[in-house]
Amino acid sequence: MQVFGSSGTRGVANEELTPAFVLRVAKAAGTTWGDGHGGDRVAIARDTRHTGRMLADAAASGMASTGTDVDRLGIVPTPGAQAYAEREGVPVMVITASHNPPPYNGVKLVGADGVELSIADLESIEETLLAESFTVAPWDETGRVREIDGVTQAYVDELLAAADRDRIADADLTVALDPGHGAGSLTSPEFFRALGCRVVTVNAQPDGHFPGRDPEPVPDNLTDLGRLVRATDADIGIAHDGDADRAIFFDETGAYVEGDATLAALAAAELEPGDTTVSAVNVSQRLVDVVTEVGAELELTPIGSTNIITRIEELEENGERVPVAGEGNGGIFFPDYRLSRDGAFTAARFLELVAERPVSEIVAPYGGYVNVRHNVEYESTAERDAMLDAAANQAQAADAELNTRDGYRLDYGDAWVLARPSGTEPLVRIYAEARDGDRAEELAGDMYDALAAAKADI
């Protein structure tokens, strides 16, 4: 696909991702959804980004021009928009750049079942977009646009119905919450309080400029949350990204918990012998160890929620049970609840574990690994291709098992390193993991040096 990457399409707002582009995407989606796919009505949601309303206005205009009625949901977490889609039986176009920096925005497309569109469905919309074969409604048949109230409250109510409220409330937990000025600011504080938790917050005011921290919930952006956990003697710290489909945790000492450790702990709690879980090619050995110990199966996909969702659907169609899946970035699926990444629901499932024992004890079995990540920016496809060629050369020269499902992953037995182009930003990402920190740094550093040298030669 040329337009839609591993999780929608994104770019710097008003430069790469312009209102004119979003208008065309909306016209393509409205045309495709209206072609016998129940697309006579569509919803549009957004996160808190400064450019969100501008782009949502463009999306609404594009949809209406195809004769599609539009429900404007306003600011709502992406999983809340997905809940609306499933409840109302309408597709949703979400204006969000998720974890990307503040200048970015993007488009994510959700089907009428509340699930992000499959690769095949995205390709169909992309074909319409590139061909510009849009439906054009007569002036008196253009779609009507209406504002919908109560969407965030309905989402919180659904979360509460699905969570084990008594178990969490009986534990009398204190939650330190950092929704990062994103859409979760409107829902997560209320949700965790309704679960019976004492909630203290930082960066909890919706603000599309993200003054307190950047949207990605990585350690460098979450120092305030660690301090808040310690200052308030909280039992857990919870952080979201911009559209609140991720949850990252801190333990009761204010220490950052690797997302891979969280995924492993939740998988250990959910998986039974014979089950299958799905993760991406940058999977941590932590999850591999859990799957092996339980007697379950692990399926790997290219990185990105779209790829993971597509594989889960395929497995479930074949009668396999997939109770949990996801990536180590905090984006976790519980398909029995809904086939969507939901930061608030993930946090609730983790709180059910915390009700029994401290966070540090929960994740202790999944320590002992060090993860390193580097990004190499590029300004042209020539630079990107040169770096990927360099990664291929590294793979050819290495005494390691090679996986090319998404980029180049080299498994050395005691450690691994992966280089792959980002699906949402002009970056080649490098990941490495080992039990020894120096080993992880060495593998990531060698790959970085090779890619940087190849880029410099262009």
Short mmCIF file of C-alpha atoms in Angstrom, two decimals:
data_model
loop_
_atom_site.label_atom_id
_atom_site.label_comp_id
_atom_site.label_asym_id
_atom_site.label_seq_id
_atom_site.Cartn_x
_atom_site.Cartn_y
_atom_site.Cartn_z
CA MET A 1 0.00 0.00 0.00
CA GLN A 2 1.24 3.46 -0.90
CA VAL A 3 -0.96 5.51 1.45
CA PHE A 4 -1.96 3.41 4.44
CA GLY A 5 0.86 2.08 6.58
CA SER A 6 0.98 -0.18 9.60
CA SER A 7 -1.63 1.88 11.45
CA GLY A 8 -3.39 4.27 9.09
CA THR A 9 -1.73 7.20 7.35
CA ARG A 10 0.15 10.00 9.11
CA GLY A 11 2.26 13.05 8.39
CA VAL A 12 3.07 16.56 9.53
CA ALA A 13 -0.25 18.38 9.60
CA ASN A 14 -0.82 21.04 6.95
CA GLU A 15 2.39 19.98 5.18
CA GLU A 16 2.13 16.30 4.31
CA LEU A 17 -1.27 15.64 5.86
CA THR A 18 -3.30 18.53 4.47
CA PRO A 19 -7.06 19.19 4.60
CA ALA A 20 -7.14 18.55 0.85
CA PHE A 21 -5.58 15.12 1.34
CA VAL A 22 -7.94 14.21 4.19
CA LEU A 23 -10.86 15.37 2.04
CA ARG A 24 -9.76 12.92 -0.69
CA VAL A 25 -9.33 10.08 1.80
CA ALA A 26 -12.83 10.76 3.14
CA LYS A 27 -14.28 10.82 -0.38
CA ALA A 28 -12.55 7.52 -1.15
CA ALA A 29 -13.79 5.92 2.07
CA GLY A 30 -17.30 7.29 1.61
CA THR A 31 -17.38 6.00 -1.97
CA THR A 32 -16.13 2.54 -1.01
CA TRP A 33 -18.26 2.21 2.11
CA GLY A 34 -21.30 3.42 0.19
CA ASP A 35 -20.87 0.75 -2.48
CA GLY A 36 -23.11 -1.80 -0.82
CA HIS A 37 -21.12 -1.82 2.42
CA GLY A 38 -23.55 0.00 4.70
CA GLY A 39 -21.81 3.33 4.25
CA ASP A 40 -24.88 5.56 4.07
CA ARG A 41 -23.82 6.81 7.52
CA VAL A 42 -20.32 7.30 8.90
CA ALA A 43 -18.88 8.71 12.14
CA ILE A 44 -15.85 10.98 12.51
CA ALA A 45 -13.84 11.23 15.72
CA ARG A 46 -10.57 12.91 16.65
CA ASP A 47 -7.99 13.21 19.39
CA THR A 48 -6.91 16.47 21.04
CA ARG A 49 -4.36 17.59 18.44
CA HIS A 50 -4.43 21.27 17.52
CA THR A 51 -5.15 20.43 13.86
CA GLY A 52 -7.81 17.85 14.69
CA ARG A 53 -10.88 20.00 14.17
CA MET A 54 -9.54 21.41 10.91
CA LEU A 55 -8.94 17.95 9.48
CA ALA A 56 -12.18 16.53 10.89
CA ASP A 57 -14.03 19.36 9.13
CA ALA A 58 -12.36 18.36 5.87
CA ALA A 59 -13.25 14.71 6.47
CA ALA A 60 -16.89 15.59 7.16
CA SER A 61 -17.09 17.62 3.96
CA GLY A 62 -15.56 14.80 1.93
CA MET A 63 -17.94 12.22 3.36
CA ALA A 64 -21.01 14.42 2.88
CA SER A 65 -20.05 15.08 -0.75
CA THR A 66 -20.48 11.35 -1.48
CA GLY A 67 -24.02 11.39 -0.08
CA THR A 68 -22.98 9.94 3.28
CA ASP A 69 -24.52 11.18 6.52
CA VAL A 70 -21.94 12.05 9.16
CA ASP A 71 -22.00 11.66 12.94
CA ARG A 72 -19.48 14.06 14.50
CA LEU A 73 -18.25 12.45 17.73
CA GLY A 74 -15.75 15.14 18.73
CA ILE A 75 -12.75 14.24 20.90
CA VAL A 76 -12.87 10.61 21.96
CA PRO A 77 -10.21 7.92 22.46
CA THR A 78 -9.80 5.71 19.43
CA PRO A 79 -11.16 2.67 21.33
CA GLY A 80 -14.16 4.80 22.31
CA ALA A 81 -14.75 5.56 18.63
CA GLN A 82 -14.46 1.84 17.89
CA ALA A 83 -17.03 1.11 20.59
CA TYR A 84 -19.38 3.61 18.91
CA ALA A 85 -18.83 1.93 15.54
CA GLU A 86 -19.75 -1.49 16.94
CA ARG A 87 -22.70 -0.17 18.94
CA GLU A 88 -24.19 1.83 16.06
CA GLY A 89 -23.07 -0.40 13.20
CA VAL A 90 -21.37 2.43 11.31
CA PRO A 91 -17.79 2.85 10.05
CA VAL A 92 -15.65 5.51 11.72
CA MET A 93 -12.89 7.75 10.44
CA VAL A 94 -10.59 8.74 13.31
CA ILE A 95 -8.39 11.81 12.95
CA THR A 96 -5.39 10.92 15.09
CA ALA A 97 -1.64 10.49 14.96
CA SER A 98 -1.68 8.34 18.11
CA HIS A 99 1.83 8.48 19.64
CA ASN A 100 3.47 10.69 17.00
CA PRO A 101 4.90 14.13 17.95
CA PRO A 102 2.56 17.15 18.23
CA PRO A 103 3.09 18.47 14.65
CA TYR A 104 1.70 15.23 13.22
CA ASN A 105 -1.83 14.12 12.52
CA GLY A 106 -3.32 11.16 10.71
CA VAL A 107 -6.28 9.10 9.61
CA LYS A 108 -7.34 5.71 10.93
CA LEU A 109 -10.27 3.83 9.40
CA VAL A 110 -12.54 1.58 11.42
CA GLY A 111 -15.21 -0.76 10.09
CA ALA A 112 -18.84 -0.98 11.19
CA ASP A 113 -17.87 -3.89 13.46
CA GLY A 114 -15.58 -1.64 15.51
CA VAL A 115 -12.40 -3.19 14.12
CA GLU A 116 -9.68 -1.34 12.22
CA LEU A 117 -9.98 -2.15 8.54
CA SER A 118 -8.19 -5.19 7.20
CA ILE A 119 -5.37 -4.85 4.71
CA ALA A 120 -7.73 -5.94 1.92
CA ASP A 121 -10.31 -3.28 2.84
CA LEU A 122 -7.65 -0.58 3.07
CA GLU A 123 -6.30 -1.57 -0.34
CA SER A 124 -9.80 -1.20 -1.80
CA ILE A 125 -10.14 2.33 -0.41
CA GLU A 126 -6.62 3.16 -1.55
CA GLU A 127 -7.43 2.08 -5.10
CA THR A 128 -10.41 4.43 -5.12
CA LEU A 129 -8.27 7.22 -3.69
CA LEU A 130 -5.46 6.87 -6.22
CA ALA A 131 -7.89 6.56 -9.13
CA GLU A 132 -9.93 9.50 -7.77
CA SER A 133 -13.07 7.62 -8.80
CA PHE A 134 -15.23 9.26 -6.15
CA THR A 135 -18.99 9.18 -5.86
CA VAL A 136 -20.39 12.70 -6.30
CA ALA A 137 -23.88 13.17 -4.87
CA PRO A 138 -26.35 15.66 -6.40
CA TRP A 139 -26.66 18.86 -4.42
CA ASP A 140 -29.93 17.78 -2.80
CA GLU A 141 -28.60 14.32 -1.87
CA THR A 142 -25.41 15.34 -0.08
CA GLY A 143 -25.02 13.92 3.41
CA ARG A 144 -26.30 15.54 6.58
CA VAL A 145 -23.90 16.25 9.44
CA ARG A 146 -24.94 16.04 13.08
CA GLU A 147 -23.14 16.39 16.41
CA ILE A 148 -23.38 13.37 18.73
CA ASP A 149 -23.31 13.89 22.49
CA GLY A 150 -22.50 11.39 25.22
CA VAL A 151 -19.98 9.27 23.30
CA THR A 152 -17.25 9.40 25.96
CA GLN A 153 -19.70 8.54 28.74
CA ALA A 154 -21.08 5.59 26.80
CA TYR A 155 -17.51 4.35 26.31
CA VAL A 156 -16.72 4.63 30.04
CA ASP A 157 -19.95 2.78 30.85
CA GLU A 158 -18.93 -0.08 28.53
CA LEU A 159 -15.51 -0.26 30.15
CA LEU A 160 -17.05 -0.44 33.60
CA ALA A 161 -19.39 -3.23 32.53
CA ALA A 162 -16.44 -5.27 31.25
CA ALA A 163 -14.05 -4.74 34.20
CA ASP A 164 -13.98 -6.65 37.50
CA ARG A 165 -15.04 -3.63 39.54
CA ASP A 166 -15.40 -5.43 42.87
CA ARG A 167 -11.98 -7.04 42.70
CA ILE A 168 -10.28 -3.74 41.91
CA ALA A 169 -12.30 -1.66 44.39
CA ASP A 170 -11.66 -4.09 47.25
CA ALA A 171 -7.90 -3.59 46.79
CA ASP A 172 -8.20 0.16 47.60
CA LEU A 173 -5.57 1.12 45.02
CA THR A 174 -4.05 4.52 44.35
CA VAL A 175 -3.51 5.16 40.63
CA ALA A 176 -1.16 7.84 39.31
CA LEU A 177 -2.37 8.67 35.82
CA ASP A 178 -0.69 10.51 32.94
CA PRO A 179 -2.98 10.69 29.88
CA GLY A 180 -0.47 13.00 28.22
CA HIS A 181 -2.98 15.77 27.34
CA GLY A 182 -4.60 13.34 24.91
CA ALA A 183 -8.09 11.97 24.41
CA GLY A 184 -7.75 9.73 27.46
CA SER A 185 -7.87 12.90 29.58
CA LEU A 186 -11.64 12.91 28.99
CA THR A 187 -12.28 9.32 30.05
CA SER A 188 -9.56 7.55 32.05
CA PRO A 189 -9.68 9.67 35.25
CA GLU A 190 -13.42 9.06 35.54
CA PHE A 191 -13.05 5.37 34.66
CA PHE A 192 -10.43 4.59 37.28
CA ARG A 193 -12.30 6.53 39.95
CA ALA A 194 -15.47 4.60 39.10
CA LEU A 195 -13.44 1.40 39.59
CA GLY A 196 -12.94 2.45 43.19
CA CYS A 197 -9.39 3.75 42.84
CA ARG A 198 -7.96 6.93 44.29
CA VAL A 199 -6.68 8.78 41.22
CA VAL A 200 -3.99 11.46 41.06
CA THR A 201 -3.07 12.95 37.72
CA VAL A 202 -0.42 14.80 35.75
CA ASN A 203 -0.74 16.16 32.19
CA ALA A 204 -4.48 15.46 32.42
CA GLN A 205 -5.78 18.62 30.73
CA PRO A 206 -6.78 18.05 27.07
CA ASP A 207 -4.34 20.17 25.06
CA GLY A 208 -3.39 19.63 21.44
CA HIS A 209 -0.03 21.32 21.91
CA PHE A 210 0.98 18.66 24.49
CA PRO A 211 2.77 21.14 26.79
CA GLY A 212 3.66 18.64 29.52
CA ARG A 213 5.10 15.87 27.38
CA ASP A 214 5.10 14.40 23.88
CA PRO A 215 2.36 11.84 23.19
CA GLU A 216 4.55 8.73 22.99
CA PRO A 217 4.62 6.98 26.39
CA VAL A 218 8.32 6.17 26.51
CA PRO A 219 10.60 6.62 29.56
CA ASP A 220 12.09 9.96 28.52
CA ASN A 221 8.57 11.44 28.28
CA LEU A 222 7.28 10.02 31.55
CA THR A 223 9.58 11.40 34.26
CA ASP A 224 6.68 13.38 35.76
CA LEU A 225 4.67 10.20 36.20
CA GLY A 226 7.49 8.41 38.00
CA ARG A 227 7.80 11.35 40.40
CA LEU A 228 4.05 11.42 40.96
CA VAL A 229 3.98 7.72 41.87
CA ARG A 230 6.69 8.26 44.46
CA ALA A 231 5.23 11.51 45.83
CA THR A 232 1.75 10.07 46.32
CA ASP A 233 2.77 6.54 47.35
CA ALA A 234 0.69 5.23 44.46
CA ASP A 235 0.32 1.53 43.79
CA ILE A 236 0.77 1.98 40.05
CA GLY A 237 1.44 4.58 37.38
CA ILE A 238 -0.51 4.48 34.12
CA ALA A 239 0.33 6.43 30.96
CA HIS A 240 -1.48 6.72 27.63
CA ASP A 241 -0.54 7.93 24.17
CA GLY A 242 -2.44 10.62 22.28
CA ASP A 243 -5.51 8.54 21.39
CA ALA A 244 -5.38 6.31 24.50
CA ASP A 245 -5.15 2.97 22.74
CA ARG A 246 -1.99 2.17 24.69
CA ALA A 247 -1.18 1.73 28.37
CA ILE A 248 2.30 1.82 29.87
CA PHE A 249 2.91 1.25 33.58
CA PHE A 250 5.16 2.25 36.47
CA ASP A 251 5.54 0.06 39.54
CA GLU A 252 4.89 1.11 43.14
CA THR A 253 8.45 2.46 43.49
CA GLY A 254 8.04 4.81 40.53
CA ALA A 255 10.12 2.61 38.21
CA TYR A 256 9.19 2.30 34.54
CA VAL A 257 7.88 -1.12 33.51
CA GLU A 258 8.90 -2.31 30.06
CA GLY A 259 5.86 -2.81 27.86
CA ASP A 260 7.21 -6.21 26.89
CA ALA A 261 7.13 -7.27 30.55
CA THR A 262 3.52 -6.09 30.85
CA LEU A 263 2.52 -8.05 27.76
CA ALA A 264 4.25 -11.16 29.09
CA ALA A 265 2.52 -10.85 32.47
CA LEU A 266 -0.91 -10.41 30.91
CA ALA A 267 -0.26 -13.28 28.49
CA ALA A 268 0.73 -15.53 31.40
CA ALA A 269 -2.58 -14.67 33.08
CA GLU A 270 -4.69 -15.22 29.97
CA LEU A 271 -3.14 -18.04 27.93
CA GLU A 272 -3.97 -21.71 28.33
CA PRO A 273 -2.41 -24.75 26.66
CA GLY A 274 -3.36 -24.88 22.99
CA ASP A 275 -4.17 -21.16 22.76
CA THR A 276 -2.47 -18.87 20.26
CA THR A 277 -1.17 -15.38 20.75
CA VAL A 278 -0.09 -12.93 18.06
CA SER A 279 2.69 -10.39 18.21
CA ALA A 280 4.97 -8.54 15.82
CA VAL A 281 8.41 -9.39 14.50
CA ASN A 282 10.04 -7.27 17.23
CA VAL A 283 8.61 -9.63 19.85
CA SER A 284 10.50 -9.89 23.11
CA GLN A 285 11.94 -13.16 24.35
CA ARG A 286 9.80 -12.54 27.44
CA LEU A 287 6.64 -13.43 25.49
CA VAL A 288 8.36 -16.34 23.76
CA ASP A 289 9.25 -17.75 27.19
CA VAL A 290 5.66 -17.43 28.45
CA VAL A 291 4.21 -19.10 25.36
CA THR A 292 6.67 -21.97 25.67
CA GLU A 293 5.98 -22.46 29.36
CA VAL A 294 2.20 -22.42 28.94
CA GLY A 295 2.19 -24.70 25.91
CA ALA A 296 0.60 -22.14 23.60
CA GLU A 297 1.51 -21.02 20.08
CA LEU A 298 3.02 -17.71 18.93
CA GLU A 299 2.27 -16.17 15.53
CA LEU A 300 4.43 -13.27 14.30
CA THR A 301 3.35 -10.54 11.88
CA PRO A 302 4.87 -7.38 10.46
CA ILE A 303 4.77 -4.54 12.99
CA GLY A 304 1.51 -2.59 13.27
CA SER A 305 -2.00 -3.09 14.56
CA THR A 306 -3.46 -3.66 11.10
CA ASN A 307 -1.24 -6.68 10.54
CA ILE A 308 -1.90 -8.14 13.98
CA ILE A 309 -5.67 -7.69 13.62
CA THR A 310 -5.70 -9.37 10.23
CA ARG A 311 -3.84 -12.40 11.59
CA ILE A 312 -6.09 -12.67 14.67
CA GLU A 313 -9.14 -12.68 12.43
CA GLU A 314 -7.63 -15.40 10.25
CA LEU A 315 -6.81 -17.57 13.27
CA GLU A 316 -10.25 -17.15 14.82
CA GLU A 317 -11.90 -18.03 11.51
CA ASN A 318 -9.95 -21.30 11.68
CA GLY A 319 -11.32 -22.01 15.14
CA GLU A 320 -8.22 -21.06 17.13
CA ARG A 321 -8.56 -19.24 20.46
CA VAL A 322 -6.64 -15.95 20.76
CA PRO A 323 -7.35 -14.52 24.23
CA VAL A 324 -4.57 -11.92 24.18
CA ALA A 325 -2.24 -10.40 21.58
CA GLY A 326 -0.26 -7.25 20.95
CA GLU A 327 3.07 -5.51 21.00
CA GLY A 328 5.48 -4.35 23.68
CA ASN A 329 4.61 -0.69 23.06
CA GLY A 330 1.54 -0.89 25.32
CA GLY A 331 -0.90 -1.73 22.52
CA ILE A 332 -2.60 -4.94 23.66
CA PHE A 333 -5.67 -6.76 22.33
CA PHE A 334 -8.19 -8.79 24.30
CA PRO A 335 -10.25 -10.13 21.37
CA ASP A 336 -12.97 -11.61 23.59
CA TYR A 337 -13.76 -8.03 24.69
CA ARG A 338 -13.23 -6.22 21.41
CA LEU A 339 -10.67 -6.58 18.64
CA SER A 340 -9.10 -3.22 19.38
CA ARG A 341 -6.19 -1.85 21.36
CA ASP A 342 -7.66 -0.10 24.39
CA GLY A 343 -5.38 1.58 26.90
CA ALA A 344 -8.04 1.93 29.58
CA PHE A 345 -9.23 -1.67 29.29
CA THR A 346 -5.65 -2.95 29.26
CA ALA A 347 -5.02 -0.96 32.44
CA ALA A 348 -8.14 -2.42 34.06
CA ARG A 349 -7.01 -5.97 33.28
CA PHE A 350 -3.61 -5.17 34.76
CA LEU A 351 -5.25 -3.61 37.83
CA GLU A 352 -7.02 -6.93 38.39
CA LEU A 353 -3.55 -8.45 38.81
CA VAL A 354 -2.33 -5.55 40.96
CA ALA A 355 -5.29 -6.15 43.27
CA GLU A 356 -3.55 -9.37 44.31
CA ARG A 357 0.11 -8.33 44.48
CA PRO A 358 2.40 -5.35 43.75
CA VAL A 359 3.37 -4.43 40.22
CA SER A 360 7.02 -5.17 40.89
CA GLU A 361 6.16 -8.76 41.84
CA ILE A 362 3.90 -9.22 38.82
CA VAL A 363 6.62 -8.29 36.33
CA ALA A 364 9.60 -9.70 38.24
CA PRO A 365 9.59 -13.03 36.32
CA TYR A 366 9.92 -11.08 33.07
CA GLY A 367 12.96 -9.01 33.96
CA GLY A 368 16.53 -9.77 33.05
CA TYR A 369 16.31 -8.42 29.52
CA VAL A 370 17.61 -5.09 28.24
CA ASN A 371 15.94 -3.38 25.29
CA VAL A 372 17.61 -0.74 23.14
CA ARG A 373 15.99 1.30 20.38
CA HIS A 374 17.47 3.81 17.94
CA ASN A 375 15.88 5.79 15.11
CA VAL A 376 17.62 6.90 11.92
CA GLU A 377 15.79 9.64 10.03
CA TYR A 378 15.75 9.86 6.25
CA GLU A 379 14.73 12.58 3.84
CA SER A 380 14.32 10.58 0.63
CA THR A 381 13.45 7.10 -0.53
CA ALA A 382 17.03 6.82 -1.78
CA GLU A 383 18.34 7.27 1.77
CA ARG A 384 15.81 4.80 3.12
CA ASP A 385 16.63 2.18 0.48
CA ALA A 386 20.36 2.61 1.06
CA MET A 387 19.89 1.99 4.76
CA LEU A 388 17.78 -1.11 4.14
CA ASP A 389 20.44 -2.40 1.75
CA ALA A 390 22.97 -1.89 4.52
CA ALA A 391 20.76 -3.85 6.91
CA ALA A 392 20.59 -6.66 4.34
CA ASN A 393 24.38 -6.66 4.11
CA GLN A 394 24.61 -6.84 7.91
CA ALA A 395 22.27 -9.81 7.84
CA GLN A 396 24.27 -11.59 5.15
CA ALA A 397 27.50 -11.21 7.10
CA ALA A 398 26.07 -12.19 10.49
CA ASP A 399 26.11 -15.62 12.08
CA ALA A 400 22.45 -15.36 13.01
CA GLU A 401 19.01 -16.65 12.05
CA LEU A 402 17.36 -14.17 9.68
CA ASN A 403 13.67 -13.22 9.65
CA THR A 404 12.57 -10.86 6.85
CA ARG A 405 8.85 -10.74 7.65
CA ASP A 406 9.20 -7.02 8.38
CA GLY A 407 12.67 -5.57 7.82
CA TYR A 408 15.69 -7.59 8.94
CA ARG A 409 15.65 -9.40 12.28
CA LEU A 410 18.82 -11.22 13.28
CA ASP A 411 18.49 -13.81 16.06
CA TYR A 412 21.76 -14.79 17.71
CA GLY A 413 20.31 -17.16 20.30
CA ASP A 414 21.34 -15.00 23.25
CA ALA A 415 20.12 -11.75 21.66
CA TRP A 416 18.50 -10.22 18.59
CA VAL A 417 18.52 -7.02 16.55
CA LEU A 418 15.94 -5.70 14.07
CA ALA A 419 16.06 -2.90 11.49
CA ARG A 420 12.84 -1.91 9.73
CA PRO A 421 11.29 1.20 8.17
CA SER A 422 8.61 2.86 10.28
CA GLY A 423 5.09 2.64 8.91
CA THR A 424 4.14 6.06 10.29
CA GLU A 425 7.25 8.29 10.21
CA PRO A 426 10.29 8.83 7.90
CA LEU A 427 12.50 6.68 10.09
CA VAL A 428 14.30 3.38 10.03
CA ARG A 429 13.90 1.91 13.50
CA ILE A 430 16.50 -0.30 15.16
CA TYR A 431 15.54 -2.60 18.03
CA ALA A 432 17.80 -4.88 20.04
CA GLU A 433 17.30 -7.12 23.05
CA ALA A 434 19.67 -9.16 25.19
CA ARG A 435 20.08 -10.24 28.79
CA ASP A 436 23.31 -8.26 28.89
CA GLY A 437 22.97 -4.50 28.37
CA ASP A 438 26.35 -4.17 26.69
CA ARG A 439 25.39 -6.90 24.24
CA ALA A 440 22.15 -5.14 23.32
CA GLU A 441 23.93 -1.81 22.93
CA GLU A 442 26.60 -3.41 20.78
CA LEU A 443 24.12 -5.03 18.39
CA ALA A 444 22.01 -1.88 18.09
CA GLY A 445 25.13 0.30 17.74
CA ASP A 446 26.65 -1.83 15.00
CA MET A 447 23.41 -1.75 13.02
CA TYR A 448 23.06 2.00 13.59
CA ASP A 449 26.62 2.68 12.40
CA ALA A 450 26.05 0.62 9.25
CA LEU A 451 22.81 2.40 8.40
CA ALA A 452 24.18 5.86 9.19
CA ALA A 453 27.22 5.23 6.97
CA ALA A 454 24.99 4.09 4.11
CA LYS A 455 22.82 7.18 4.50
CA ALA A 456 25.89 9.46 4.51
CA ASP A 457 27.08 7.94 1.23
CA ILE A 458 23.97 9.08 -0.64
#
